[in-house]
Short mmCIF file of N, CA and C in Angstrom, two decimals:
data_model
loop_
_atom_site.label_atom_id
_atom_site.label_comp_id
_atom_site.label_asym_id
_atom_site.label_seq_id
_atom_site.Cartn_x
_atom_site.Cartn_y
_atom_site.Cartn_z
N MET A 1 0.83 -1.18 0.00
CA MET A 1 0.00 0.00 0.00
C MET A 1 0.87 1.25 0.00
N SER A 2 0.35 2.29 -0.58
CA SER A 2 1.11 3.53 -0.61
C SER A 2 0.88 4.31 0.69
N THR A 3 1.89 5.04 1.07
CA THR A 3 1.77 5.85 2.28
C THR A 3 1.06 7.15 1.94
N PRO A 4 0.25 7.66 2.86
CA PRO A 4 -0.45 8.91 2.57
C PRO A 4 0.53 10.08 2.48
N ALA A 5 0.16 11.04 1.68
CA ALA A 5 1.01 12.22 1.50
C ALA A 5 1.04 13.04 2.79
N ALA A 6 2.15 13.68 3.03
CA ALA A 6 2.29 14.51 4.23
C ALA A 6 1.35 15.71 4.15
N GLN A 7 0.72 16.01 5.26
CA GLN A 7 -0.18 17.16 5.32
C GLN A 7 0.64 18.44 5.51
N PRO A 8 0.30 19.51 4.79
CA PRO A 8 1.00 20.77 5.01
C PRO A 8 0.69 21.31 6.41
N SER A 9 1.63 22.01 7.00
CA SER A 9 1.42 22.56 8.34
C SER A 9 0.45 23.74 8.29
N LYS A 10 -0.08 24.10 9.47
CA LYS A 10 -0.99 25.24 9.54
C LYS A 10 -0.31 26.52 9.09
N GLY A 11 0.95 26.67 9.50
CA GLY A 11 1.68 27.87 9.11
C GLY A 11 1.83 27.97 7.60
N ARG A 12 2.10 26.83 6.98
CA ARG A 12 2.24 26.80 5.51
C ARG A 12 0.91 27.15 4.83
N LEU A 13 -0.20 26.64 5.39
CA LEU A 13 -1.51 26.95 4.82
C LEU A 13 -1.83 28.44 4.96
N TRP A 14 -1.50 29.02 6.13
CA TRP A 14 -1.74 30.45 6.31
C TRP A 14 -0.88 31.27 5.36
N LEU A 15 0.38 30.86 5.18
CA LEU A 15 1.26 31.57 4.26
C LEU A 15 0.74 31.50 2.83
N ASN A 16 0.32 30.32 2.39
CA ASN A 16 -0.24 30.18 1.05
C ASN A 16 -1.50 31.04 0.89
N SER A 17 -2.33 31.06 1.92
CA SER A 17 -3.56 31.85 1.87
C SER A 17 -3.24 33.34 1.80
N PHE A 18 -2.24 33.77 2.57
CA PHE A 18 -1.84 35.17 2.55
C PHE A 18 -1.31 35.57 1.17
N ILE A 19 -0.52 34.70 0.57
CA ILE A 19 0.04 34.99 -0.75
C ILE A 19 -1.08 35.07 -1.79
N MET A 20 -2.06 34.19 -1.70
CA MET A 20 -3.19 34.24 -2.63
C MET A 20 -3.97 35.55 -2.46
N ALA A 21 -4.19 35.96 -1.21
CA ALA A 21 -4.91 37.21 -0.95
C ALA A 21 -4.10 38.42 -1.43
N LEU A 22 -2.79 38.35 -1.24
CA LEU A 22 -1.92 39.43 -1.70
C LEU A 22 -1.97 39.55 -3.23
N ALA A 23 -2.00 38.42 -3.91
CA ALA A 23 -2.12 38.44 -5.37
C ALA A 23 -3.45 39.07 -5.79
N SER A 24 -4.50 38.78 -5.05
CA SER A 24 -5.80 39.38 -5.36
C SER A 24 -5.76 40.90 -5.17
N SER A 25 -5.10 41.33 -4.11
CA SER A 25 -5.03 42.78 -3.87
C SER A 25 -4.16 43.47 -4.92
N LEU A 26 -3.18 42.77 -5.45
CA LEU A 26 -2.37 43.35 -6.53
C LEU A 26 -3.20 43.51 -7.80
N GLY A 27 -4.15 42.60 -8.01
CA GLY A 27 -5.08 42.76 -9.12
C GLY A 27 -5.91 44.02 -8.96
N TYR A 28 -6.33 44.29 -7.73
CA TYR A 28 -7.05 45.53 -7.46
C TYR A 28 -6.15 46.74 -7.70
N LEU A 29 -4.88 46.63 -7.32
CA LEU A 29 -3.94 47.74 -7.50
C LEU A 29 -3.87 48.17 -8.96
N ILE A 30 -3.83 47.20 -9.86
CA ILE A 30 -3.77 47.52 -11.29
C ILE A 30 -5.01 48.30 -11.71
N VAL A 31 -6.18 47.82 -11.28
CA VAL A 31 -7.43 48.50 -11.64
C VAL A 31 -7.48 49.89 -11.02
N ALA A 32 -7.04 50.01 -9.77
CA ALA A 32 -7.08 51.31 -9.08
C ALA A 32 -6.13 52.30 -9.73
N LEU A 33 -4.97 51.84 -10.15
CA LEU A 33 -4.03 52.75 -10.82
C LEU A 33 -4.57 53.21 -12.16
N LEU A 34 -5.24 52.31 -12.88
CA LEU A 34 -5.84 52.71 -14.15
C LEU A 34 -6.98 53.70 -13.92
N GLY A 35 -7.69 53.54 -12.80
CA GLY A 35 -8.78 54.45 -12.47
C GLY A 35 -8.33 55.71 -11.76
N GLN A 36 -7.03 55.84 -11.52
CA GLN A 36 -6.43 57.01 -10.88
C GLN A 36 -7.05 57.31 -9.52
N HIS A 37 -7.17 56.28 -8.68
CA HIS A 37 -7.68 56.47 -7.33
C HIS A 37 -6.60 57.10 -6.47
N GLN A 38 -7.02 57.67 -5.35
CA GLN A 38 -6.06 58.27 -4.42
C GLN A 38 -5.25 57.18 -3.73
N THR A 39 -4.03 57.52 -3.37
CA THR A 39 -3.11 56.54 -2.77
C THR A 39 -3.67 55.97 -1.47
N LEU A 40 -4.22 56.81 -0.61
CA LEU A 40 -4.75 56.33 0.67
C LEU A 40 -5.89 55.35 0.45
N VAL A 41 -6.74 55.63 -0.50
CA VAL A 41 -7.86 54.72 -0.81
C VAL A 41 -7.33 53.38 -1.29
N ILE A 42 -6.30 53.40 -2.11
CA ILE A 42 -5.71 52.17 -2.63
C ILE A 42 -5.12 51.34 -1.50
N VAL A 43 -4.37 51.99 -0.60
CA VAL A 43 -3.73 51.27 0.51
C VAL A 43 -4.78 50.66 1.44
N ILE A 44 -5.81 51.42 1.78
CA ILE A 44 -6.86 50.91 2.66
C ILE A 44 -7.60 49.76 2.00
N ALA A 45 -7.93 49.90 0.73
CA ALA A 45 -8.66 48.84 0.03
C ALA A 45 -7.82 47.57 -0.10
N MET A 46 -6.53 47.72 -0.42
CA MET A 46 -5.67 46.54 -0.54
C MET A 46 -5.53 45.84 0.81
N SER A 47 -5.40 46.60 1.89
CA SER A 47 -5.32 46.00 3.22
C SER A 47 -6.60 45.26 3.56
N ALA A 48 -7.73 45.86 3.25
CA ALA A 48 -9.01 45.22 3.53
C ALA A 48 -9.17 43.93 2.73
N ILE A 49 -8.74 43.95 1.49
CA ILE A 49 -8.82 42.75 0.65
C ILE A 49 -8.00 41.63 1.26
N VAL A 50 -6.79 41.92 1.69
CA VAL A 50 -5.92 40.90 2.29
C VAL A 50 -6.52 40.38 3.58
N VAL A 51 -7.02 41.28 4.43
CA VAL A 51 -7.59 40.87 5.72
C VAL A 51 -8.82 39.99 5.53
N VAL A 52 -9.65 40.32 4.57
CA VAL A 52 -10.89 39.55 4.36
C VAL A 52 -10.62 38.23 3.64
N LEU A 53 -9.77 38.25 2.62
CA LEU A 53 -9.59 37.05 1.81
C LEU A 53 -8.66 36.00 2.41
N THR A 54 -7.72 36.40 3.27
CA THR A 54 -6.79 35.42 3.83
C THR A 54 -7.51 34.30 4.58
N PRO A 55 -8.43 34.60 5.52
CA PRO A 55 -9.12 33.48 6.20
C PRO A 55 -10.02 32.68 5.26
N ILE A 56 -10.57 33.34 4.25
CA ILE A 56 -11.42 32.62 3.29
C ILE A 56 -10.59 31.62 2.50
N PHE A 57 -9.43 32.07 2.01
CA PHE A 57 -8.55 31.16 1.28
C PHE A 57 -8.02 30.05 2.19
N TYR A 58 -7.77 30.36 3.46
CA TYR A 58 -7.32 29.33 4.40
C TYR A 58 -8.39 28.25 4.55
N TRP A 59 -9.63 28.69 4.71
CA TRP A 59 -10.74 27.74 4.86
C TRP A 59 -10.87 26.87 3.61
N ILE A 60 -10.73 27.47 2.43
CA ILE A 60 -10.81 26.72 1.18
C ILE A 60 -9.69 25.69 1.11
N ASN A 61 -8.46 26.08 1.47
CA ASN A 61 -7.33 25.15 1.44
C ASN A 61 -7.51 24.01 2.42
N VAL A 62 -8.02 24.30 3.62
CA VAL A 62 -8.26 23.24 4.62
C VAL A 62 -9.32 22.28 4.10
N ARG A 63 -10.37 22.80 3.48
CA ARG A 63 -11.41 21.92 2.94
C ARG A 63 -10.87 21.04 1.82
N ARG A 64 -10.00 21.59 0.99
CA ARG A 64 -9.40 20.79 -0.09
C ARG A 64 -8.60 19.63 0.49
N ILE A 65 -7.87 19.89 1.56
CA ILE A 65 -7.07 18.83 2.18
C ILE A 65 -7.99 17.77 2.77
N ARG A 66 -9.04 18.20 3.46
CA ARG A 66 -9.97 17.24 4.07
C ARG A 66 -10.67 16.39 3.03
N LEU A 67 -10.94 16.98 1.87
CA LEU A 67 -11.62 16.23 0.82
C LEU A 67 -10.65 15.41 -0.03
N GLY A 68 -9.36 15.55 0.24
CA GLY A 68 -8.38 14.73 -0.45
C GLY A 68 -7.71 15.41 -1.63
N ALA A 69 -8.09 16.63 -1.94
CA ALA A 69 -7.44 17.35 -3.03
C ALA A 69 -6.56 18.43 -2.41
N ALA A 70 -5.27 18.22 -2.43
CA ALA A 70 -4.34 19.16 -1.79
C ALA A 70 -4.37 20.51 -2.48
N PRO A 71 -4.01 21.58 -1.76
CA PRO A 71 -3.96 22.90 -2.40
C PRO A 71 -3.00 22.92 -3.56
N ARG A 72 -3.30 23.74 -4.53
CA ARG A 72 -2.44 23.83 -5.72
C ARG A 72 -1.10 24.43 -5.33
N ARG A 73 -0.05 23.89 -5.93
CA ARG A 73 1.29 24.41 -5.68
C ARG A 73 1.96 24.67 -7.02
N ASP A 74 2.83 25.68 -7.03
CA ASP A 74 3.58 25.97 -8.25
C ASP A 74 4.64 24.90 -8.44
N SER A 75 4.92 24.57 -9.71
CA SER A 75 5.92 23.54 -10.00
C SER A 75 7.31 24.10 -10.00
#
């Protein structure tokens, strides 16, 4: 029988979730710069995006592991 794959640590899941949320906020940055928004508005919005999406992405990654589909990783 094959041995089960090692589970990623909680810290690794939080880091992956943070990076995914940061990538999402960078997408907003591009749109905000094209729309010529004020710098303070951009910083506050990007921070809010990261704060809101990080736990959501963490929950999604944990569910993927529980269902047997590990989170996607870059090759």
